[in-house]
GROMACS .gro file of C-alpha atoms in nm:
model
  223
    1MET     CA    1   0.001   0.004  -0.005
    2ILE     CA    2   0.126   0.348  -0.089
    3THR     CA    3   0.092   0.604   0.186
    4ALA     CA    4   0.170   0.972   0.201
    5SER     CA    5   0.281   1.181   0.501
    6SER     CA    6   0.352   1.548   0.534
    7ARG     CA    7   0.608   1.734   0.739
    8VAL     CA    8   0.794   2.073   0.732
    9CYS     CA    9   1.061   2.045   0.466
   10ARG     CA   10   1.405   2.200   0.510
   11GLY     CA   11   1.429   2.526   0.321
   12VAL     CA   12   1.046   2.570   0.293
   13PRO     CA   13   0.858   2.820   0.500
   14PRO     CA   14   0.683   2.690   0.812
   15SER     CA   15   0.343   2.742   0.633
   16GLY     CA   16   0.453   2.512   0.347
   17HIS     CA   17   0.443   2.133   0.347
   18CYS     CA   18   0.588   1.865   0.122
   19LEU     CA   19   0.455   1.519   0.057
   20ILE     CA   20   0.680   1.225   0.106
   21ARG     CA   21   0.562   0.901  -0.072
   22THR     CA   22   0.670   0.584   0.083
   23ILE     CA   23   0.637   0.226  -0.054
   24GLY     CA   24   0.431   0.006   0.192
   25LYS     CA   25   0.538  -0.344   0.282
   26GLY     CA   26   0.469  -0.599   0.006
   27GLN     CA   27   0.441  -0.345  -0.278
   28ALA     CA   28   0.696  -0.412  -0.563
   29PRO     CA   29   0.853  -0.116  -0.750
   30ARG     CA   30   0.699  -0.032  -1.093
   31TRP     CA   31   1.014  -0.135  -1.266
   32ARG     CA   32   0.969  -0.491  -1.156
   33TRP     CA   33   0.630  -0.506  -1.313
   34ILE     CA   34   0.756  -0.362  -1.640
   35LEU     CA   35   1.040  -0.612  -1.641
   36ALA     CA   36   0.804  -0.905  -1.575
   37LEU     CA   37   0.573  -0.793  -1.856
   38ALA     CA   38   0.872  -0.757  -2.083
   39LEU     CA   39   1.002  -1.104  -2.003
   40THR     CA   40   0.670  -1.286  -2.040
   41PRO     CA   41   0.686  -1.322  -2.419
   42VAL     CA   42   1.031  -1.450  -2.390
   43LEU     CA   43   0.932  -1.711  -2.130
   44VAL     CA   44   0.631  -1.823  -2.343
   45ALA     CA   45   0.865  -1.853  -2.655
   46SER     CA   46   1.112  -2.065  -2.450
   47VAL     CA   47   0.849  -2.293  -2.330
   48ALA     CA   48   0.716  -2.342  -2.699
   49VAL     CA   49   1.061  -2.410  -2.818
   50GLY     CA   50   1.132  -2.658  -2.548
   51ILE     CA   51   0.801  -2.845  -2.621
   52ALA     CA   52   0.894  -2.856  -2.992
   53TYR     CA   53   1.245  -2.984  -2.909
   54GLY     CA   54   1.107  -3.254  -2.686
   55LYS     CA   55   0.858  -3.368  -2.960
   56GLY     CA   56   1.098  -3.376  -3.262
   57GLY     CA   57   1.440  -3.228  -3.174
   58TRP     CA   58   1.587  -2.942  -3.376
   59TYR     CA   59   1.388  -3.051  -3.685
   60ALA     CA   60   1.067  -2.955  -3.501
   61VAL     CA   61   1.214  -2.635  -3.368
   62ASN     CA   62   1.322  -2.523  -3.709
   63VAL     CA   63   0.985  -2.614  -3.869
   64MET     CA   64   0.804  -2.412  -3.595
   65LEU     CA   65   1.042  -2.113  -3.640
   66ARG     CA   66   1.005  -2.116  -4.025
   67ARG     CA   67   0.637  -2.209  -4.060
   68GLY     CA   68   0.474  -2.137  -3.726
   69ALA     CA   69   0.303  -2.387  -3.493
   70ASN     CA   70   0.123  -2.672  -3.659
   71VAL     CA   71  -0.167  -2.871  -3.524
   72TRP     CA   72  -0.247  -3.209  -3.651
   73GLY     CA   73  -0.621  -3.295  -3.625
   74ASP     CA   74  -0.868  -3.524  -3.773
   75ALA     CA   75  -1.056  -3.430  -4.084
   76ALA     CA   76  -1.369  -3.583  -4.232
   77ARG     CA   77  -1.372  -3.692  -4.588
   78ASP     CA   78  -1.569  -3.395  -4.706
   79ASP     CA   79  -1.390  -3.156  -4.492
   80PRO     CA   80  -1.378  -2.821  -4.677
   81ARG     CA   81  -1.019  -2.752  -4.562
   82LEU     CA   82  -0.904  -3.044  -4.795
   83SER     CA   83  -0.835  -2.977  -5.154
   84ARG     CA   84  -1.098  -3.101  -5.404
   85GLY     CA   85  -0.855  -3.372  -5.530
   86ILE     CA   86  -0.811  -3.515  -5.187
   87ARG     CA   87  -1.181  -3.522  -5.113
   88LEU     CA   88  -1.253  -3.706  -5.432
   89SER     CA   89  -0.975  -3.955  -5.364
   90LEU     CA   90  -1.098  -4.020  -5.013
   91ALA     CA   91  -1.450  -4.062  -5.152
   92GLY     CA   92  -1.320  -4.340  -5.389
   93GLN     CA   93  -1.352  -4.117  -5.702
   94ARG     CA   94  -1.006  -4.168  -5.823
   95THR     CA   95  -1.053  -4.158  -6.210
   96PRO     CA   96  -0.967  -3.835  -6.357
   97ASP     CA   97  -1.071  -3.709  -6.697
   98ALA     CA   98  -0.865  -3.791  -6.998
   99VAL     CA   99  -0.525  -3.633  -6.991
  100GLU     CA  100  -0.497  -3.300  -7.200
  101PRO     CA  101  -0.203  -3.225  -7.430
  102VAL     CA  102   0.068  -3.030  -7.254
  103ARG     CA  103   0.297  -2.775  -7.398
  104TRP     CA  104   0.665  -2.815  -7.324
  105ASN     CA  105   0.857  -2.494  -7.264
  106GLN     CA  106   1.249  -2.519  -7.277
  107VAL     CA  107   1.402  -2.325  -6.999
  108ALA     CA  108   1.761  -2.445  -7.071
  109THR     CA  109   1.943  -2.686  -7.288
  110GLY     CA  110   1.816  -3.041  -7.200
  111LEU     CA  111   1.555  -2.901  -6.947
  112GLU     CA  112   1.187  -2.851  -7.036
  113VAL     CA  113   0.885  -2.790  -6.807
  114ALA     CA  114   0.513  -2.813  -6.857
  115GLU     CA  115   0.198  -2.782  -6.646
  116LEU     CA  116  -0.057  -3.065  -6.668
  117PRO     CA  117  -0.414  -2.977  -6.542
  118VAL     CA  118  -0.596  -3.255  -6.366
  119ARG     CA  119  -0.977  -3.253  -6.405
  120ALA     CA  120  -1.255  -3.481  -6.270
  121ALA     CA  121  -1.611  -3.466  -6.402
  122GLY     CA  122  -1.500  -3.161  -6.612
  123ARG     CA  123  -1.398  -2.955  -6.303
  124PRO     CA  124  -1.028  -2.865  -6.236
  125VAL     CA  125  -0.889  -3.064  -5.937
  126ASP     CA  126  -0.520  -3.003  -5.936
  127ALA     CA  127  -0.223  -2.917  -6.163
  128LEU     CA  128   0.102  -3.110  -6.197
  129LEU     CA  129   0.431  -2.949  -6.279
  130LEU     CA  130   0.616  -3.173  -6.516
  131SER     CA  131   0.983  -3.166  -6.602
  132ARG     CA  132   1.169  -3.335  -6.880
  133ILE     CA  133   1.543  -3.362  -6.818
  134ASP     CA  134   1.827  -3.497  -7.039
  135PRO     CA  135   2.036  -3.723  -6.796
  136ALA     CA  136   2.336  -3.675  -7.019
  137ARG     CA  137   2.346  -3.301  -6.935
  138TYR     CA  138   2.231  -3.300  -6.585
  139ARG     CA  139   2.361  -3.475  -6.264
  140PHE     CA  140   2.106  -3.597  -6.011
  141ARG     CA  141   2.148  -3.606  -5.632
  142VAL     CA  142   1.925  -3.704  -5.351
  143LEU     CA  143   2.000  -3.482  -5.045
  144ASN     CA  144   1.840  -3.445  -4.703
  145ARG     CA  145   1.881  -3.224  -4.402
  146PRO     CA  146   1.760  -3.365  -4.072
  147GLU     CA  147   1.742  -3.023  -3.908
  148GLY     CA  148   1.463  -2.931  -4.140
  149ASP     CA  149   1.587  -2.568  -4.162
  150ARG     CA  150   1.618  -2.536  -4.541
  151ASP     CA  151   1.335  -2.478  -4.793
  152VAL     CA  152   1.349  -2.520  -5.159
  153GLY     CA  153   1.488  -2.177  -5.212
  154GLY     CA  154   1.761  -2.258  -4.956
  155TRP     CA  155   1.850  -2.571  -5.143
  156MET     CA  156   1.869  -2.382  -5.473
  157ALA     CA  157   2.108  -2.121  -5.314
  158ALA     CA  158   2.317  -2.394  -5.139
  159THR     CA  159   2.358  -2.628  -5.429
  160GLY     CA  160   2.322  -2.400  -5.740
  161ALA     CA  161   2.082  -2.676  -5.877
  162ALA     CA  162   1.876  -2.598  -6.184
  163LEU     CA  163   1.571  -2.778  -6.028
  164VAL     CA  164   1.497  -2.882  -5.671
  165VAL     CA  165   1.207  -3.118  -5.603
  166ASN     CA  166   1.075  -3.181  -5.236
  167GLY     CA  167   1.041  -3.550  -5.212
  168GLY     CA  168   0.811  -3.548  -4.908
  169TYR     CA  169   0.978  -3.853  -4.757
  170TYR     CA  170   0.954  -3.757  -4.398
  171THR     CA  171   0.705  -3.760  -4.123
  172ARG     CA  172   0.601  -3.467  -3.908
  173HIS     CA  173   0.882  -3.570  -3.660
  174GLY     CA  174   1.146  -3.557  -3.931
  175ALA     CA  175   1.187  -3.942  -3.962
  176PRO     CA  176   1.190  -4.102  -4.304
  177ASP     CA  177   0.843  -4.218  -4.390
  178THR     CA  178   0.947  -4.420  -4.700
  179PRO     CA  179   1.271  -4.609  -4.763
  180VAL     CA  180   1.549  -4.365  -4.855
  181VAL     CA  181   1.913  -4.460  -4.951
  182SER     CA  182   2.159  -4.165  -4.891
  183ASP     CA  183   2.531  -4.214  -4.937
  184GLY     CA  184   2.483  -4.590  -4.923
  185HIS     CA  185   2.304  -4.582  -4.591
  186ARG     CA  186   1.949  -4.716  -4.586
  187LEU     CA  187   1.701  -4.496  -4.391
  188GLY     CA  188   1.341  -4.534  -4.299
  189PRO     CA  189   1.137  -4.846  -4.263
  190ALA     CA  190   1.306  -5.190  -4.320
  191SER     CA  191   1.004  -5.339  -4.504
  192TYR     CA  192   0.785  -5.133  -4.738
  193GLN     CA  193   0.511  -5.267  -4.974
  194ALA     CA  194   0.553  -5.028  -5.273
  195THR     CA  195   0.282  -4.986  -5.532
  196HIS     CA  196   0.458  -4.733  -5.762
  197GLY     CA  197   0.820  -4.682  -5.865
  198ALA     CA  198   1.145  -4.550  -5.747
  199PHE     CA  199   1.382  -4.270  -5.882
  200VAL     CA  200   1.735  -4.387  -5.868
  201ALA     CA  201   2.031  -4.141  -5.908
  202GLY     CA  202   2.373  -4.285  -5.973
  203GLY     CA  203   2.439  -4.660  -5.915
  204SER     CA  204   2.394  -4.875  -6.225
  205ALA     CA  205   2.274  -4.561  -6.407
  206GLY     CA  206   2.625  -4.422  -6.387
  207PRO     CA  207   2.773  -4.129  -6.196
  208GLY     CA  208   2.509  -3.857  -6.197
  209GLY     CA  209   2.281  -4.052  -6.421
  210ALA     CA  210   1.920  -4.156  -6.337
  211ARG     CA  211   1.670  -4.424  -6.395
  212LEU     CA  212   1.313  -4.529  -6.290
  213VAL     CA  213   1.263  -4.864  -6.129
  214ASP     CA  214   0.917  -5.038  -6.116
  215LEU     CA  215   0.842  -5.141  -5.760
  216ALA     CA  216   0.501  -5.287  -5.809
  217GLY     CA  217   0.462  -5.603  -5.598
  218LEU     CA  218   0.813  -5.572  -5.465
  219ASP     CA  219   0.923  -5.529  -5.098
  220CYS     CA  220   1.191  -5.276  -5.041
  221ALA     CA  221   1.382  -5.515  -4.813
  222GLY     CA  222   1.392  -5.781  -5.093
  223PRO     CA  223   1.635  -5.810  -5.389
   0.00000   0.00000   0.00000
């Protein structure tokens, strides 16, 4: 409690009085409150970083710092937050309309790109960005960064690559979701029932070369 008292002050006529404010017991100075308010956001941010690190290490921390906090929740098949293509796929309507002709644009020698619209029942669902690359002119590499602190632009700047493709091989915790072989080390699940194919850079395709392997009916752990 703040109280005030008056007494005759030195150098002041006897008829004049001055007020002396004193801080009552248990009352904190104003600067402490200001300091506490200033440190509150820092404390909250520190707790958030600590929780993220506990969930997924530095990968989760970097993802949170770059993209903000993410919340994983359940979604119904017709949830409007899902894209139309995903809603149709979840509903079992997975047959798109006939593929339209694409126009290839050459952006560099041996490198062409095109956009393929995807339609279902005459309505646009999605669009695929296609690339056509001459393996004799370009070298392919499969890279990963467990810290999760580099986006596509960062990879372009770090490698000087003409094209960077996000493979999407990792879970929300930064662990490989599908089998990945990097520098001769096999990462991800030991067994994986594949239904599509694999893109292989190097190996029997030669240094920097590339080839596609049909994985239908094969197990990744097998021959």
